[in-house]
Short mmCIF file of C-alpha atoms in Angstrom, two decimals:
data_model
loop_
_atom_site.label_atom_id
_atom_site.label_comp_id
_atom_site.label_asym_id
_atom_site.label_seq_id
_atom_site.Cartn_x
_atom_site.Cartn_y
_atom_site.Cartn_z
CA MET E 1 90.30 129.79 99.17
CA ALA E 2 87.83 129.92 96.48
CA LYS E 3 83.60 129.42 97.00
CA VAL E 4 81.74 127.22 94.85
CA SER E 5 77.60 127.22 95.00
CA VAL E 6 76.30 124.86 96.95
CA TYR E 7 72.96 123.45 95.41
CA ASN E 8 70.47 120.87 96.72
CA ILE E 9 68.79 118.33 94.53
CA GLU E 10 66.13 120.18 93.25
CA GLY E 11 69.77 123.05 90.53
CA ALA E 12 68.43 125.65 93.94
CA GLN E 13 71.19 127.71 94.85
CA VAL E 14 71.27 126.99 98.59
CA GLY E 15 74.34 128.66 99.44
CA GLU E 16 78.39 128.48 99.47
CA ILE E 17 81.04 127.04 100.24
CA GLU E 18 84.70 127.40 100.84
CA LEU E 19 87.41 124.89 99.17
CA ASP E 20 90.77 124.40 101.03
CA ASP E 21 93.79 125.78 98.65
CA ALA E 22 95.80 123.02 100.16
CA ILE E 23 93.59 120.35 98.39
CA PHE E 24 91.76 122.37 95.79
CA GLY E 25 94.05 124.98 94.21
CA VAL E 26 97.62 123.25 94.23
CA GLU E 27 99.70 123.76 91.43
CA VAL E 28 99.03 120.50 88.73
CA ASN E 29 101.60 117.99 88.34
CA GLU E 30 100.62 116.25 85.99
CA ASN E 31 103.35 113.82 85.03
CA LEU E 32 102.06 112.33 88.79
CA MET E 33 98.83 112.47 88.04
CA HIS E 34 99.70 110.56 84.66
CA LYS E 35 101.49 108.03 86.84
CA VAL E 36 98.58 107.03 89.37
CA VAL E 37 97.20 106.53 86.47
CA VAL E 38 98.99 104.30 84.98
CA ALA E 39 99.01 102.70 87.87
CA HIS E 40 95.53 102.17 88.91
CA LEU E 41 94.85 101.07 85.29
CA ALA E 42 98.27 98.24 85.85
CA ALA E 43 96.82 96.96 88.95
CA ALA E 44 93.87 96.34 86.63
CA ARG E 45 94.79 93.89 84.66
CA GLN E 46 94.52 90.93 86.35
CA GLY E 47 97.76 88.88 84.67
CA THR E 48 96.57 85.55 84.32
CA GLN E 49 97.44 84.74 80.41
CA SER E 50 99.25 81.61 80.17
CA ALA E 51 100.52 79.35 77.07
CA ARG E 52 102.50 77.20 76.59
CA THR E 53 106.12 76.39 75.71
CA ARG E 54 108.12 73.33 73.74
CA SER E 55 108.93 72.39 77.24
CA GLU E 56 104.69 71.67 78.52
CA VAL E 57 102.85 70.01 74.99
CA ARG E 58 102.35 66.70 75.72
CA GLY E 59 104.20 64.70 72.58
CA GLY E 60 106.80 65.28 69.77
CA GLY E 61 109.23 63.04 72.10
CA ARG E 62 110.49 61.66 69.17
CA LYS E 63 112.47 62.85 66.19
CA PRO E 64 109.93 62.80 62.63
CA TRP E 65 112.29 61.56 60.34
CA ARG E 66 116.29 61.39 60.16
CA GLN E 67 118.63 63.75 59.62
CA LYS E 68 119.86 63.45 56.39
CA GLY E 69 118.96 62.24 53.15
CA THR E 70 114.71 62.50 53.50
CA GLY E 71 114.86 66.05 51.95
CA HIS E 72 112.70 67.69 54.18
CA ALA E 73 114.91 70.25 56.54
CA ARG E 74 115.91 69.45 60.02
CA GLN E 75 113.60 68.51 62.83
CA GLY E 76 113.69 66.97 66.04
CA SER E 77 110.34 67.91 67.25
CA ILE E 78 106.00 68.08 65.92
CA ARG E 79 105.92 69.72 69.06
CA ALA E 80 109.01 72.55 68.07
CA PRO E 81 107.15 76.36 67.65
CA GLN E 82 106.87 75.82 63.33
CA TRP E 83 104.80 72.91 63.67
CA LYS E 84 100.60 73.07 64.70
CA GLY E 85 100.21 72.07 66.95
CA GLY E 86 103.43 72.97 68.75
CA GLY E 87 104.33 74.83 72.07
CA THR E 88 104.62 78.84 71.95
CA VAL E 89 108.18 80.87 71.39
CA PHE E 90 108.60 83.49 74.43
CA ALA E 91 104.46 82.32 76.19
CA PRO E 92 102.81 84.63 78.39
CA LYS E 93 102.81 83.53 81.41
CA PRO E 94 100.74 84.24 84.66
CA ARG E 95 102.77 87.67 86.61
CA ASP E 96 102.05 90.38 88.65
CA TYR E 97 101.57 94.05 86.24
CA GLU E 98 101.43 95.77 89.90
CA ILE E 99 103.69 99.30 90.06
CA LYS E 100 104.28 100.65 92.82
CA VAL E 101 103.88 104.23 93.92
CA ASN E 102 104.23 105.69 97.31
CA LYS E 103 101.51 107.38 99.20
CA LYS E 104 102.59 110.90 98.90
CA GLU E 105 103.40 110.98 95.31
CA ARG E 106 99.37 109.19 94.95
CA ARG E 107 98.37 111.65 97.88
CA ILE E 108 100.11 114.64 95.94
CA ALA E 109 98.78 113.16 92.91
CA LEU E 110 94.81 112.82 94.10
CA LYS E 111 95.21 116.35 95.25
CA SER E 112 96.94 117.48 91.91
CA ALA E 113 93.31 115.86 90.03
CA PHE E 114 90.59 117.57 93.02
CA SER E 115 93.09 120.74 91.87
CA SER E 116 92.67 120.50 87.49
CA LYS E 117 88.67 119.87 88.33
CA ALA E 118 88.66 123.03 90.54
CA ALA E 119 90.71 125.14 87.70
CA ASP E 120 88.67 124.01 84.82
CA ASN E 121 84.75 124.52 87.73
CA LYS E 122 83.83 121.30 87.23
CA ILE E 123 83.24 120.83 90.67
CA VAL E 124 79.20 120.58 91.56
CA VAL E 125 78.25 120.50 95.33
CA LEU E 126 75.77 119.28 96.86
CA ASP E 127 74.42 120.26 100.31
CA SER E 128 73.03 116.86 100.40
CA LEU E 129 72.09 113.21 98.73
CA SER E 130 69.46 110.62 99.62
CA PHE E 131 66.59 108.95 98.92
CA ASP E 132 63.51 107.65 100.95
CA GLU E 133 64.09 104.33 98.44
CA PRO E 134 66.55 103.88 95.09
CA LYS E 135 65.64 105.30 92.23
CA THR E 136 66.66 105.64 89.75
CA LYS E 137 64.99 107.87 86.89
CA LYS E 138 65.37 110.06 90.59
CA PHE E 139 68.61 110.31 90.40
CA VAL E 140 68.67 110.84 86.21
CA SER E 141 66.24 113.96 86.34
CA VAL E 142 68.94 115.25 89.55
CA LEU E 143 71.56 115.33 87.41
CA GLY E 144 69.44 117.43 85.10
CA LYS E 145 68.80 120.17 87.30
CA LEU E 146 72.86 120.21 87.63
CA ASN E 147 73.51 120.22 83.87
CA VAL E 148 75.90 117.78 83.96
CA SER E 149 75.49 114.27 82.92
CA LYS E 150 79.12 111.85 82.69
CA ALA E 151 79.95 112.25 86.29
CA LEU E 152 81.94 111.17 89.30
CA VAL E 153 79.14 111.36 92.42
CA VAL E 154 81.23 111.37 95.56
CA VAL E 155 78.66 110.77 98.89
CA GLY E 156 80.41 110.73 102.24
CA ASN E 157 82.73 107.70 104.10
CA LYS E 158 80.04 104.63 103.98
CA ASP E 159 77.44 104.66 106.64
CA GLU E 160 75.63 101.56 106.58
CA ASN E 161 73.05 103.33 109.03
CA ASP E 162 72.67 106.18 106.46
CA GLN E 163 69.99 104.51 104.08
CA GLY E 164 69.50 107.19 101.92
CA SER E 165 73.08 107.65 100.91
CA VAL E 166 73.12 104.17 99.90
CA ASN E 167 69.65 104.26 98.37
CA ALA E 168 71.29 107.35 96.62
CA VAL E 169 74.93 104.93 95.55
CA LEU E 170 72.40 102.44 94.79
CA SER E 171 70.13 104.54 92.27
CA ALA E 172 73.36 105.17 89.99
CA ARG E 173 74.06 102.11 89.37
CA ASN E 174 72.84 101.95 86.34
CA ILE E 175 73.33 104.79 84.32
CA PRO E 176 75.68 105.06 81.76
CA GLY E 177 78.29 107.72 82.03
CA VAL E 178 78.20 107.90 85.82
CA LYS E 179 79.54 106.22 89.12
CA THR E 180 79.16 107.04 92.74
CA ALA E 181 81.77 106.47 95.49
CA TYR E 182 82.72 106.88 99.22
CA THR E 183 85.13 109.92 100.28
CA GLY E 184 87.07 106.26 101.34
CA THR E 185 86.86 104.83 97.66
CA ILE E 186 87.98 107.84 94.90
CA ASN E 187 91.11 107.73 93.03
CA VAL E 188 92.53 109.13 90.16
CA TYR E 189 91.29 108.06 87.37
CA ASP E 190 87.40 108.18 88.53
CA ILE E 191 88.41 111.92 88.27
CA LEU E 192 90.05 112.58 85.73
CA LYS E 193 87.76 110.21 83.96
CA TYR E 194 84.88 112.00 84.56
CA ASP E 195 84.03 115.41 83.22
CA SER E 196 82.29 116.61 86.36
CA LEU E 197 83.08 115.88 89.84
CA VAL E 198 79.93 116.45 92.05
CA LEU E 199 80.70 116.35 96.44
CA THR E 200 78.12 116.53 98.83
CA LYS E 201 79.22 118.87 101.67
CA ASP E 202 79.75 116.42 104.20
CA ALA E 203 82.24 114.69 100.91
CA VAL E 204 84.23 117.98 101.07
CA ALA E 205 84.26 117.51 104.46
CA ALA E 206 85.40 114.41 104.84
CA ILE E 207 88.35 114.91 102.17
CA THR E 208 89.46 117.77 103.61
CA GLU E 209 89.59 116.38 106.96
CA VAL E 210 91.56 113.82 105.52
CA TYR E 211 94.39 115.06 102.84
CA ALA E 212 94.63 118.60 104.45
#
């Protein structure tokens, strides 16, 4: 098992922790990570775009001029696609962009993402992350002391009674390039998107319990 240093919010090393090789030391499967990221981005698409075809545009029921003898090209309706105000050819319609990925593939992709960050030494572990009140300036200070900027910060399982962790999450909402997440909401896209992965010890324990 790989060992990484554990820091406090002042940036001082306070110990070490072992990362389970079953999660943070697996062979990286780039193909599965790509598939899961594509599925994640596809699921984020609303799919509400819509345009009218020639059969849905109002009007145009009468032939604009007779078939022959006018010198014009033959026309059947002023709502044909080549007319201004006409319908759209192959008009986009509301649709679902979902790409199905099974649970086993998601788990392997997630482990690959964790292992990729571990191999690049981009994982930072905090002993805890708890604030007395939401304070963006304090959160920025913590990141500065940890020498990270663009980071995904993961705390333990969501607990409304743990006001300290809630305050910490609220403190990061307005910081560019930083995102917070609970262990139950992390995904491959976010792990790969941010340069560093900051985990609390509670988050490491929760991730190990679920994915080991």
